[in-house]
Short mmCIF file of C-alpha atoms in Angstrom, two decimals:
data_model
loop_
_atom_site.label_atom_id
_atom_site.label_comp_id
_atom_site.label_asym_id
_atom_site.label_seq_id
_atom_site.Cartn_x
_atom_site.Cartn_y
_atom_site.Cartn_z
CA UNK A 30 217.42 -71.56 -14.62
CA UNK A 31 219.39 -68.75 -16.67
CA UNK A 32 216.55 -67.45 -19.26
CA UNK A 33 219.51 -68.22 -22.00
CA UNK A 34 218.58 -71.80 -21.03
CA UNK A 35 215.13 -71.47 -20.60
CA UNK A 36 215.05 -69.94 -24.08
CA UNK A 37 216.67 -73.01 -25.20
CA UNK A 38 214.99 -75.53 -23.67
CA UNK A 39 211.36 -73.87 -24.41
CA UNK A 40 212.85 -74.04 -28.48
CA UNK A 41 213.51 -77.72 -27.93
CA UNK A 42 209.96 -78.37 -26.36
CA UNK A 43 207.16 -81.03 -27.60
CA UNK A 44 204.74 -79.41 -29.55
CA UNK A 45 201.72 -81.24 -27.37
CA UNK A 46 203.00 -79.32 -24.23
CA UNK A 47 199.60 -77.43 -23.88
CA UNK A 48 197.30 -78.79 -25.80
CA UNK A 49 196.85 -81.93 -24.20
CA UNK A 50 197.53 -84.91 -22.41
CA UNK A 51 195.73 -86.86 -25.04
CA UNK A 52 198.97 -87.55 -27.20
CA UNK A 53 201.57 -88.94 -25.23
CA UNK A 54 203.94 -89.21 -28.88
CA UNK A 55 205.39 -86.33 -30.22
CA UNK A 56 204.35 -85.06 -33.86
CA UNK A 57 206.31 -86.67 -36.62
CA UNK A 58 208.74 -83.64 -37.74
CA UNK A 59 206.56 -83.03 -41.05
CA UNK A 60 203.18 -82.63 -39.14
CA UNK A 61 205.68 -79.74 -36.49
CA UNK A 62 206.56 -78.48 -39.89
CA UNK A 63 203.04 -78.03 -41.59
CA UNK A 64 201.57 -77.25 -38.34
CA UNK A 65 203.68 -74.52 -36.82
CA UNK A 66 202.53 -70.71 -37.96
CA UNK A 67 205.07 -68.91 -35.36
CA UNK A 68 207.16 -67.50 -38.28
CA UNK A 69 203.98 -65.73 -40.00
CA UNK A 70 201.60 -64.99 -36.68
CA UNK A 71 204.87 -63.41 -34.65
CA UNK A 72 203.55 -60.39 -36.26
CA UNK A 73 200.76 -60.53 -33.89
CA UNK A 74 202.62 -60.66 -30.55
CA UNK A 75 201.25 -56.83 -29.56
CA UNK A 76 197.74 -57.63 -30.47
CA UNK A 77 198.06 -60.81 -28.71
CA UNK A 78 199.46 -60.09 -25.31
CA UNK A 79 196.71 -56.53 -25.85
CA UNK A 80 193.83 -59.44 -25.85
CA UNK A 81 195.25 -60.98 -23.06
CA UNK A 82 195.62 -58.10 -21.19
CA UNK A 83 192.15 -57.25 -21.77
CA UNK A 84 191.01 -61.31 -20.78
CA UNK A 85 192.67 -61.54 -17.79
CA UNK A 86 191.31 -58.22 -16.53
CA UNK A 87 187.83 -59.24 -17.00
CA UNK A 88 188.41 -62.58 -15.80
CA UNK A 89 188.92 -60.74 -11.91
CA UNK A 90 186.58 -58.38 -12.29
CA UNK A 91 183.79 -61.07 -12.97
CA UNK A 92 185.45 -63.27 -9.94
CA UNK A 93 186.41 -66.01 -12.46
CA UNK A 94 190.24 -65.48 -11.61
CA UNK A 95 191.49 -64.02 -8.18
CA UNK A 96 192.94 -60.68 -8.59
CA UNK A 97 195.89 -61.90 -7.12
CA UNK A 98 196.74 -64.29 -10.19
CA UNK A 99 195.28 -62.06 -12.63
CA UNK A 100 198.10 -59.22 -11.51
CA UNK A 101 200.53 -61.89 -11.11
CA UNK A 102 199.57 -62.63 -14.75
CA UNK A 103 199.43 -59.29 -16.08
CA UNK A 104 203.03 -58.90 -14.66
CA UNK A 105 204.29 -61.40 -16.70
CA UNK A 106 202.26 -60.60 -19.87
CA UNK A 107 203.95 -57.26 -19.80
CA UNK A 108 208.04 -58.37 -18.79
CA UNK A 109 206.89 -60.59 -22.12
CA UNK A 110 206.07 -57.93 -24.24
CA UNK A 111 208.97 -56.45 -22.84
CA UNK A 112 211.44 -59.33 -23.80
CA UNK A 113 209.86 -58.89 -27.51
CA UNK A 114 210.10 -55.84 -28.18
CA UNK A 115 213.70 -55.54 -27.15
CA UNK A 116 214.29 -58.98 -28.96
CA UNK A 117 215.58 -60.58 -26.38
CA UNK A 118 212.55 -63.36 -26.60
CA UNK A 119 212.99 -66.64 -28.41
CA UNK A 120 210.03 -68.22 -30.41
CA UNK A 121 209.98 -71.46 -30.89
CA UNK A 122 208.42 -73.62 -33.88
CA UNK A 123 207.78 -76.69 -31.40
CA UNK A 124 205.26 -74.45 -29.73
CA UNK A 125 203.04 -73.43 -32.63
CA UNK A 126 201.78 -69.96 -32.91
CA UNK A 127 202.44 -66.91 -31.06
CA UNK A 128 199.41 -67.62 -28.33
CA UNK A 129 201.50 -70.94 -27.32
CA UNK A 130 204.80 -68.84 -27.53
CA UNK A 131 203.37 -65.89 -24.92
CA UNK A 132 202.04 -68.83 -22.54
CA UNK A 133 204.63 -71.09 -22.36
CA UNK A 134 207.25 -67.82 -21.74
CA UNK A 135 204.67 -66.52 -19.14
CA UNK A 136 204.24 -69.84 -17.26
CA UNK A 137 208.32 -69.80 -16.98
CA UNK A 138 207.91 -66.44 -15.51
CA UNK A 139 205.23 -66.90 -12.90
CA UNK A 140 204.44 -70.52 -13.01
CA UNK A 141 201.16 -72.08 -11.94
CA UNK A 142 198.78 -69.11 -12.34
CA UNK A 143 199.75 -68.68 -16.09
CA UNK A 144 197.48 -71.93 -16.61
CA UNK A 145 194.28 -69.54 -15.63
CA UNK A 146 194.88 -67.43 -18.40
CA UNK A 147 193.20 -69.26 -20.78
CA UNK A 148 190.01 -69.54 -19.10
CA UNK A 149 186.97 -68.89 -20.89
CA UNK A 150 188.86 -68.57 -24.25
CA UNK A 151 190.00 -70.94 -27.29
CA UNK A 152 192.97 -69.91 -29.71
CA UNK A 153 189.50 -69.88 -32.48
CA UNK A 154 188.59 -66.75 -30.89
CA UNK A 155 191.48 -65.50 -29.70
CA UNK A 156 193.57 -65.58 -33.06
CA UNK A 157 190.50 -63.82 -34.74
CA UNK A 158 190.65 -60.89 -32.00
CA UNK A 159 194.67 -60.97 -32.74
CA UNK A 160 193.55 -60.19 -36.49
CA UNK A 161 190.84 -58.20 -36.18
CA UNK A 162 192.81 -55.87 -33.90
CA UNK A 163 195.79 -56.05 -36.76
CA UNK A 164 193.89 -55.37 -39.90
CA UNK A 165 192.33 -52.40 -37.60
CA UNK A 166 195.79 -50.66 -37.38
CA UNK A 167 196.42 -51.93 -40.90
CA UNK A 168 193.08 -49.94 -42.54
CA UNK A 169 194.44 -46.97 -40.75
CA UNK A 170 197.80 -46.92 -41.46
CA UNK A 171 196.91 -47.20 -45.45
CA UNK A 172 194.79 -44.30 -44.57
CA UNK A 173 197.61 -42.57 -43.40
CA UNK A 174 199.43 -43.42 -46.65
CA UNK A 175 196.65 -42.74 -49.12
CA UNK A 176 196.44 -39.41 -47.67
CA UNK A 177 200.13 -38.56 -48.53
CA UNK A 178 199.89 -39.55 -52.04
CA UNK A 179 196.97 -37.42 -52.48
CA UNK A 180 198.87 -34.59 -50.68
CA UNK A 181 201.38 -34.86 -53.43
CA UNK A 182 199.16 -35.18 -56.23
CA UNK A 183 197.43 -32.05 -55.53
CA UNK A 184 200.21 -30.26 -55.39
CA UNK A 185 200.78 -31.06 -58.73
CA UNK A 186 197.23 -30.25 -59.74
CA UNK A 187 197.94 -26.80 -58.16
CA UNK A 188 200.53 -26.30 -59.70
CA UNK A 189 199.60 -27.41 -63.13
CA UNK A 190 196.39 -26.47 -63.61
CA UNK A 191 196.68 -24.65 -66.55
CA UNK A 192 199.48 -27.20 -68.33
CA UNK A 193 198.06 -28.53 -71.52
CA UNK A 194 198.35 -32.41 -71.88
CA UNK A 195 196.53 -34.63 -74.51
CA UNK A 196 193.84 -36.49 -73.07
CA UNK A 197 193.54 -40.01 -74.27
CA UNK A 198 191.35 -42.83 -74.73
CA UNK A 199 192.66 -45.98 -76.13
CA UNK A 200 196.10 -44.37 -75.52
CA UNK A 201 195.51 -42.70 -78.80
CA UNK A 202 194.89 -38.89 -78.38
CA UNK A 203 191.36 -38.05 -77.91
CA UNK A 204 190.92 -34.16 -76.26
CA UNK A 205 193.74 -31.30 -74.81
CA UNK A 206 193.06 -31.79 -70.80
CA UNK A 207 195.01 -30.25 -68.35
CA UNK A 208 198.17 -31.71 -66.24
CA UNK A 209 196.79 -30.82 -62.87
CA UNK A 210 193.32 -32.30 -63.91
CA UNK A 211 195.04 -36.00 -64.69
CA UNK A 212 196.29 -35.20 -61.08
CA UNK A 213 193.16 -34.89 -59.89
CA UNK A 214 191.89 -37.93 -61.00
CA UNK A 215 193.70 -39.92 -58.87
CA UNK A 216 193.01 -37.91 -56.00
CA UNK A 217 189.37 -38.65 -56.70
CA UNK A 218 190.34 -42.72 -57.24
CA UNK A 219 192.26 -42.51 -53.89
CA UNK A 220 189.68 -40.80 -51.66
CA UNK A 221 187.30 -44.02 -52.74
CA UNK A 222 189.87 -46.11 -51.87
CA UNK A 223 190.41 -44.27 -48.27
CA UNK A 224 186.50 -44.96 -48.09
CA UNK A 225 186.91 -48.50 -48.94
CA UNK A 226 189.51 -49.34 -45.87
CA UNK A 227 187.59 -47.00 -43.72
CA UNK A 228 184.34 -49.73 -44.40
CA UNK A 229 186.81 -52.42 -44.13
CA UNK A 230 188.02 -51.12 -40.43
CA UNK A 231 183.94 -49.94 -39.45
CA UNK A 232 183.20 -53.71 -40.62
CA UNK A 233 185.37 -55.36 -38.66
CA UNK A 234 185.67 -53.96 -35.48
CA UNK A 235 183.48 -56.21 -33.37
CA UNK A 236 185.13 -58.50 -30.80
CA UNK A 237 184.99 -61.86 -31.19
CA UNK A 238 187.20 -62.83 -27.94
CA UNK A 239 184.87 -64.95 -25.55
CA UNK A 240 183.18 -66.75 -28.63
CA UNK A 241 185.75 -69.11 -27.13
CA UNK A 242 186.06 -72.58 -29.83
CA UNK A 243 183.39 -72.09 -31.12
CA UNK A 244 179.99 -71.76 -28.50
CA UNK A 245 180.64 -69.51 -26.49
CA UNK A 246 181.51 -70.19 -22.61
CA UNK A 247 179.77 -71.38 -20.08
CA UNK A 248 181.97 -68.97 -18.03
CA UNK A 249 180.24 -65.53 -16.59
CA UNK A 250 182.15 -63.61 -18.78
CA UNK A 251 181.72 -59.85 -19.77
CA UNK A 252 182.23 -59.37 -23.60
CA UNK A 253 181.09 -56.09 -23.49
CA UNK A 254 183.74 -55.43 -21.21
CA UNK A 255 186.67 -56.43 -23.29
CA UNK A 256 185.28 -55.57 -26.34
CA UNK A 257 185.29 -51.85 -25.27
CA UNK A 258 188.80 -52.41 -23.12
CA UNK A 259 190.00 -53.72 -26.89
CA UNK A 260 188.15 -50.54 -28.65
CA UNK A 261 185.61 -52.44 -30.74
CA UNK A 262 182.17 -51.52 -31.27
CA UNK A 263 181.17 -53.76 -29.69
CA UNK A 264 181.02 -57.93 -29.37
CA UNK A 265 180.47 -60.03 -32.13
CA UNK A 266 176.75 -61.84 -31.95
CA UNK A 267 176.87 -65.21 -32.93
CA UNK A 268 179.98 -67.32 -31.43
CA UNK A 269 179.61 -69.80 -34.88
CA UNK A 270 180.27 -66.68 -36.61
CA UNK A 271 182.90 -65.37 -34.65
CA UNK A 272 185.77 -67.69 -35.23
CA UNK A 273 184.48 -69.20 -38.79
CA UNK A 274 184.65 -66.11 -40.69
CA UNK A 275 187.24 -64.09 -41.80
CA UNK A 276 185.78 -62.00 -44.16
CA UNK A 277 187.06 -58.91 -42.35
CA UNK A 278 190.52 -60.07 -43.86
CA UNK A 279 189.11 -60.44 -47.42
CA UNK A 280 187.48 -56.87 -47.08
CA UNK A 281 190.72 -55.63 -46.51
CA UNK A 282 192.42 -57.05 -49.04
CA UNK A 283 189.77 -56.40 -51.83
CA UNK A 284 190.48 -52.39 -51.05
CA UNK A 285 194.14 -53.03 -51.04
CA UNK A 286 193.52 -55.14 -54.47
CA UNK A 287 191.45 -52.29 -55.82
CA UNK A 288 193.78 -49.27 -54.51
CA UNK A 289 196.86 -51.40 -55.96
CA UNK A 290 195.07 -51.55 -59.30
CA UNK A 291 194.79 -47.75 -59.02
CA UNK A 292 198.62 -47.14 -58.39
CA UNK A 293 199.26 -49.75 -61.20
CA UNK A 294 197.48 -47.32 -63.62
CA UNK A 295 199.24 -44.38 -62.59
CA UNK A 296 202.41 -46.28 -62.20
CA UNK A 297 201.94 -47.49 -66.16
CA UNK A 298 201.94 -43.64 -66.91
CA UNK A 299 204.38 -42.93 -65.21
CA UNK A 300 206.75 -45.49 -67.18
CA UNK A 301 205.11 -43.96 -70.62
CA UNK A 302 205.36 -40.28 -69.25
CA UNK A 303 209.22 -40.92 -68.85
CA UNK A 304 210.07 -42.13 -71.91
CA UNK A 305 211.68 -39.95 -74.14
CA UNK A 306 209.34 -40.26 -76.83
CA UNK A 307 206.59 -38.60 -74.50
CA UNK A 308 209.34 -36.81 -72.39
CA UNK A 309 206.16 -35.41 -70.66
CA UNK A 310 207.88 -35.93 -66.81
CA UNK A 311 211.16 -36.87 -65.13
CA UNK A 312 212.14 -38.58 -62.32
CA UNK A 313 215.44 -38.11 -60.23
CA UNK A 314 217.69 -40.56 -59.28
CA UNK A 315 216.20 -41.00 -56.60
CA UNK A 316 213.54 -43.44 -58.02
CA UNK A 317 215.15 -44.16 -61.38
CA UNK A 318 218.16 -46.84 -61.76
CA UNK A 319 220.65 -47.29 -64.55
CA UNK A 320 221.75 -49.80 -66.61
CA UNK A 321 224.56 -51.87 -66.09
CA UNK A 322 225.70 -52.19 -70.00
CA UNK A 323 223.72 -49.01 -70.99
CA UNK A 324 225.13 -45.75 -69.59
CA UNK A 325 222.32 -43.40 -71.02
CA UNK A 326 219.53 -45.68 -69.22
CA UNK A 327 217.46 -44.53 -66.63
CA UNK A 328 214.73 -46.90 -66.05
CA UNK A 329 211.69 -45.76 -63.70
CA UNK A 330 212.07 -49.40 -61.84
CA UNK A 331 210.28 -47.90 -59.09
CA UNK A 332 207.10 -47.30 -61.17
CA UNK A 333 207.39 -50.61 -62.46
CA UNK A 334 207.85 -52.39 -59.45
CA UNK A 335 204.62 -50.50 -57.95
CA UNK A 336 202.97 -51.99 -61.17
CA UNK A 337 204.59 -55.65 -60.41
CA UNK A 338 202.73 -55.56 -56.48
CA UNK A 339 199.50 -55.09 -57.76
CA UNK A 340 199.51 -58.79 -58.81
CA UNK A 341 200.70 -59.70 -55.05
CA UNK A 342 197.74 -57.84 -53.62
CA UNK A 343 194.85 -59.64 -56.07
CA UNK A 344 196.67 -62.47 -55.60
CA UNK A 345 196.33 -62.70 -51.86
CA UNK A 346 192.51 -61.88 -52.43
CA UNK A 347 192.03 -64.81 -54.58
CA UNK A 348 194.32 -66.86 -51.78
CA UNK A 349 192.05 -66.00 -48.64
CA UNK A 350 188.69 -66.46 -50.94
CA UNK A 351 189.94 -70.06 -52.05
CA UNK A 352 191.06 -71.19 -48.27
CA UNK A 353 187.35 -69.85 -47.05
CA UNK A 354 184.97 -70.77 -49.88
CA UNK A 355 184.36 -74.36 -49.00
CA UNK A 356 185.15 -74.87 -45.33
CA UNK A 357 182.39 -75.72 -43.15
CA UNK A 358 181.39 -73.80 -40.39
CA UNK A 359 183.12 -73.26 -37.86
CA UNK A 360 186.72 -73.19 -37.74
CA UNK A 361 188.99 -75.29 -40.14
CA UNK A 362 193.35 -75.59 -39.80
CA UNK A 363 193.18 -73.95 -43.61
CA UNK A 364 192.61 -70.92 -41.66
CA UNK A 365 195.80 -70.61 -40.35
CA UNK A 366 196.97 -69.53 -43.81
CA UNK A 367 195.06 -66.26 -43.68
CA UNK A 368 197.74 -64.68 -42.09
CA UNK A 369 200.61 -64.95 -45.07
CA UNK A 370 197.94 -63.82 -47.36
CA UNK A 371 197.10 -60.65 -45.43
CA UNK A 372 200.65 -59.49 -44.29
CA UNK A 373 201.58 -60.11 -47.50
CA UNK A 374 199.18 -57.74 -49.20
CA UNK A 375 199.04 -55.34 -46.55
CA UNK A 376 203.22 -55.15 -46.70
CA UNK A 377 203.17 -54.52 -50.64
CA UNK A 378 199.91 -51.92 -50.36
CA UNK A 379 202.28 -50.01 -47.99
CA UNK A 380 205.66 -49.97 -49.49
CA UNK A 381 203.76 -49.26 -53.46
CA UNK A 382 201.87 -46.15 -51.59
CA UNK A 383 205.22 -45.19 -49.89
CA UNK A 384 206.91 -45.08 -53.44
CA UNK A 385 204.35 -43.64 -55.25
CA UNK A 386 203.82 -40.82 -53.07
CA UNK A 387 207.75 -39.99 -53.39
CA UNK A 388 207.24 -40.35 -57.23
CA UNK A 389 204.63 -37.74 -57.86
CA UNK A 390 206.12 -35.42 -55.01
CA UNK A 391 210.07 -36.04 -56.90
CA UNK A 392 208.06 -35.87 -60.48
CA UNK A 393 209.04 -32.98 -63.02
CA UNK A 394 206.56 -32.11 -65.93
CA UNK A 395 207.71 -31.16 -68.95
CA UNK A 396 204.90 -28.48 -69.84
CA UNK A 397 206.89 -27.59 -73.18
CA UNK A 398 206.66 -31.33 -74.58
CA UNK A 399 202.87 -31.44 -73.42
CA UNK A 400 201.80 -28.83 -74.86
CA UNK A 401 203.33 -30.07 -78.25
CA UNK A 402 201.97 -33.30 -78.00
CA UNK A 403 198.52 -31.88 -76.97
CA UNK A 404 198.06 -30.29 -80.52
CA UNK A 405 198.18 -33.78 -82.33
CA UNK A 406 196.01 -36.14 -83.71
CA UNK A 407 193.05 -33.56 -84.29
CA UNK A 408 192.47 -33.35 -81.01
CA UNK A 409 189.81 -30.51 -80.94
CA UNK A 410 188.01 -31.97 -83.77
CA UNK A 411 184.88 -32.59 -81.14
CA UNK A 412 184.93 -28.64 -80.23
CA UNK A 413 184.79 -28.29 -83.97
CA UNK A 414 181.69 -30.88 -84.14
CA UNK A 415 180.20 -28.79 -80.82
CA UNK A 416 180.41 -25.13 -82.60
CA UNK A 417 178.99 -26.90 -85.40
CA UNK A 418 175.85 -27.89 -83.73
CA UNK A 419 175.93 -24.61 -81.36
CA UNK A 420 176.27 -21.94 -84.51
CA UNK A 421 175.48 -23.56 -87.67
CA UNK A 422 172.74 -25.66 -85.69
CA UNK A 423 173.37 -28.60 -87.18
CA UNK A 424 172.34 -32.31 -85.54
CA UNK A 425 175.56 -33.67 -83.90
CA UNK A 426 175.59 -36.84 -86.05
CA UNK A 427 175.30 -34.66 -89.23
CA UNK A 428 177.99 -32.30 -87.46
CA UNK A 429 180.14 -35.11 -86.80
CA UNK A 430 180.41 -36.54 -89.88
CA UNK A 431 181.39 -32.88 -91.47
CA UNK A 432 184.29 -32.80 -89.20
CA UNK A 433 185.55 -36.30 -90.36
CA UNK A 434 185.59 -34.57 -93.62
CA UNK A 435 187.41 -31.86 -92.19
CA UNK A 436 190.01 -34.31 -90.83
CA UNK A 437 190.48 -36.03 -94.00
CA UNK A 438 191.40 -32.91 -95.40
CA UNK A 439 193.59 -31.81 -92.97
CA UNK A 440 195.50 -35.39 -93.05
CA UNK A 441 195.40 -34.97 -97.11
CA UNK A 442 196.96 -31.68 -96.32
CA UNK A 443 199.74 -32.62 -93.46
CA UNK A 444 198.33 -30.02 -91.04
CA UNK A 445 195.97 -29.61 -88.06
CA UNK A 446 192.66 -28.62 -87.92
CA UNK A 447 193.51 -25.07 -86.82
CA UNK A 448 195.63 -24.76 -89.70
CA UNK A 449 193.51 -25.28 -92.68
CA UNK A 450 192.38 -22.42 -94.64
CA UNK A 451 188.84 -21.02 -94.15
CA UNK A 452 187.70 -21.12 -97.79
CA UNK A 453 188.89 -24.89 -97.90
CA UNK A 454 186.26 -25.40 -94.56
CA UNK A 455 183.96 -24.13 -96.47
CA UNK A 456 184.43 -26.02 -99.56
CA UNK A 457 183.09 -29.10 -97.18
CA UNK A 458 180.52 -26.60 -96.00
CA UNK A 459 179.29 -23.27 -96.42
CA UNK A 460 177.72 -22.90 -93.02
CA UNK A 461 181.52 -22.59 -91.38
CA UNK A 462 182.36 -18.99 -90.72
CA UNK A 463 185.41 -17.39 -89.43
CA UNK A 464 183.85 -17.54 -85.98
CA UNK A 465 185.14 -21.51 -85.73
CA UNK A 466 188.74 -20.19 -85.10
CA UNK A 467 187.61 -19.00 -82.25
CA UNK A 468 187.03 -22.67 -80.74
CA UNK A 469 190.04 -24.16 -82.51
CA UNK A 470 193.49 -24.64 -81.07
CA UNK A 471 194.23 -26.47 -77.70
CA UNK A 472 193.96 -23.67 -75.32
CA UNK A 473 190.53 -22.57 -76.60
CA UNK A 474 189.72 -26.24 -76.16
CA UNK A 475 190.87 -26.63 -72.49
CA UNK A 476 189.27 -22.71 -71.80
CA UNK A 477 185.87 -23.89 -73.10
CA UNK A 478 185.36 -27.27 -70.49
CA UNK A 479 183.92 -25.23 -67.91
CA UNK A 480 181.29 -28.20 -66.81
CA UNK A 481 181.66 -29.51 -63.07
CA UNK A 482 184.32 -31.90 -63.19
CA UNK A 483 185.72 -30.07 -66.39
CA UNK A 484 189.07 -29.66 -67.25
CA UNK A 485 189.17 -25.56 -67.90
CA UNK A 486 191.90 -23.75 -65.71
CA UNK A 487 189.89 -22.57 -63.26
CA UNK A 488 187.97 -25.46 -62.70
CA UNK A 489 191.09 -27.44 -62.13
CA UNK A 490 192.15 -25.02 -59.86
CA UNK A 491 188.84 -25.07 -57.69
CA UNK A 492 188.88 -28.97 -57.63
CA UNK A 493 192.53 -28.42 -56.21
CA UNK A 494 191.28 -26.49 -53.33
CA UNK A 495 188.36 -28.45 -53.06
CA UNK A 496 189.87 -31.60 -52.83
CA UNK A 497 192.44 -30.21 -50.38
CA UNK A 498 189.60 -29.23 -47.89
CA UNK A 499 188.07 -32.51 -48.29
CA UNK A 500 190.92 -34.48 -48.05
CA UNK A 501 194.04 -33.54 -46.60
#
């Protein structure tokens, strides 16, 4: 038969074609709809045929299948890989899932012996070694992605170590911090992160393939064997375990739900930071858009839609926890839906860390309107409260409450701190002496935060190189 018309007819098949001669009907079309995953689990066709690959080898070597079958079979597994990747392979929703796709293709390609493949093995523990072997590649590639982002930020940081920003808390300005040293924040956020997929990926790389439904075989299988042919650790140790759990998936997508909340936060700044009100960065056109009634717009949609994917992420977390938290050990057809939940976080993790990463490296500060903004809202009244307890030795509540008096008078007066005359300091309280000008003003401010983790010049500039050893 052409393999257009094999193609065609292996579309058109009955969905009980290999799982059993129990149901001599066909499924009504609703229960094919409901039941059929093939347009989410394709994604898994590599890992899949990989597991197989791995099976069938160990099946011969143990004596279980006769080498001549088990190359006959890993023949085939690899023309269907082949046809795959090429696209020249058609899935069909009658047969299910990708496992059912791969075997029904392979039996048309070397007939009889195909059947053996499945020995010793259940879809249960097969789709979880599919996963687990995904979400490995997965952890790594955010890895990967994380690490470019950081790249970029420090770059910034090095560049901007000395580029006075306000600090804020409550978004209301609190203390003058440096540009680089907001960089380096979310370098620091990022590298947890990078830990957090790491754990995920350590976690979850034990084989569950020869757990088989769900107690094991009674098959003289090696699972040592294949776990190590698959790269794992090792095997899983409990076969109940193996195919009932999938919390390997929800690890994954809590540090994609927690990263994603990261790049939200620096996304939201981003949207401020471009606004000309704050003017304090730009972005190019090459992650801005227009407006299409508006000709002076340019919206940072990019930053926004980074923002928007955060909810995707959580929300897949929340999907996988609600499918798992009441099923019954061991394996349950709500399971099936892990997959949507985890592509779909995984794909908006990686295109919001692609985009961010071109943001900060594309980003333009505006040191000029930093600086500027820096100076307001009395924001080295606290190193005015320090020198207070440091040279006048007063208790810092009693100092504190002198330099609200201070600020009062400087609002009363429409000028900063720095600005006020001596003798009116002094009206508040004698013990002020010319020396405080020497603390005032933003770049005495930023000089003076020389603590580990500070934000003085040089500090920033260490943590640059610092985090560039450790991390890139």
């Amino acid at each position: 038969m052409p393999d257009s018309k094999r193609r065609k007819a292996r579309a058109s098949a009955p969905a009980n074609q290999l799982w059993g001669g129990r149901y001599a009907a066909g499924p009504a079309a609703v229960m094919t709809a409901i039941n059929a995953s093939i347009d989410v689990d394709r994604r898994l066709w590599r890992e899949d045929i990989q597991g197989s690959l791995a099976h069938v080898a160990m099946l011969a070597r143990q004596g279980i299948v006769r080498p001549a079958d088990a190359a006959r079979i890993t023949r085939g597994l690899k023309k269907v890989a082949a046809e795959i990747e090429v696209g020249r392979f058609a899935f069909s929703t009658a047969l299910e899932d990708i496992h059912m796709n791969v075997e029904a293709r392979l039996a048309e390609l070397i007939g009889k012996p195909a059947g053996r493949l499945h020995t010793a093995r259940s879809r249960n523990d097969q789709v979880a070694t599919d996963l687990a072997l995904w979400l490995r590649a997965a952890c790594a590639r955010a890895d990967a992605m994380i690490r470019e982002l950081q790249r970029a930020l420090v770059a910034q940081a090095e560049a901007h170590a000395g580029t006075i920003m306000p600090g804020y808390t409550h978004l209301q300005p609190a203390q003058p911090v440096t540009f680089g040293h907001h960089m380096l924040a979310y370098v620091e956020m990022l590298g947890r992160d990078r830990g957090r997929f790491a754990d995920a990926a350590r976690r979850g790389n034990r084989s569950p393939l020869g757990a088989a439904a769900l107690a094991g075989t009674s098959f003289p299988i090696d699972r040592h064997a294949t776990a190590k042919a698959l790269g794992f650790d090792g095997p899983t140790d409990n076969s109940l375990d193996s195919v009932a759990s999938r919390d390997f998936g929800l690890e994954f997508l809590a540090a994609c739900s927690i990263c994603s909340t990261h790049l939200s936060r620096l996304a939201e700044e981003l949207v401020i930071w471009t606004n000309p009100l704050f003017g304090f960065v730009s972005l190019s056109d090459a992650f801005t858009t227009g407006s299409s009634i508006m000709p002076q717009k340019r919206n940072p949609d990019a930053a926004e839609l980074v923002r928007g994917k955060a909810g995707a992420t959580l929300g897949a977390f929340v999907r996988l926890t609600m499918i798992l938290k009441g099923l019954p050990l061991t394996y349950g057809k709500d399971m099936q839906d892990d997959k949507p939940a985890i592509f779909e976080a995984a794909d908006a993790i990686e295109l919001s860390l692609a985009a961010m990463a071109g943001m900060i490296a594309d980003m333009k500060a505006n040191p000029a309107r930093m600086r500027a903004a820096a100076g307001g809202g009395f924001s080295t009244a606290t190193d005015l409260a320090d020198w207070l307890v440091r040279a006048a030795g007063l208790p810092f509540r009693e100092a504190h409450h002198v330099t609200g008096r201070l600020v009062r008078l400087a609002e009363e007066r429409g000028c900063d701190l720095p600005d006020l005359p001596l003798a009116a300091m002094r009206a508040i309280d004698k013990r002020i002496t010319k020396d405080v000008l020497g603390v005032l003003g933003v770049d005495n401010s930023v000089r003076s935060r020389r603590s580990h983790g500070g934000t003085a010049p040089a500090s920033v500039l260490r943590a640059a190189r610092a985090a560039r050893r450790k991390w890139l």
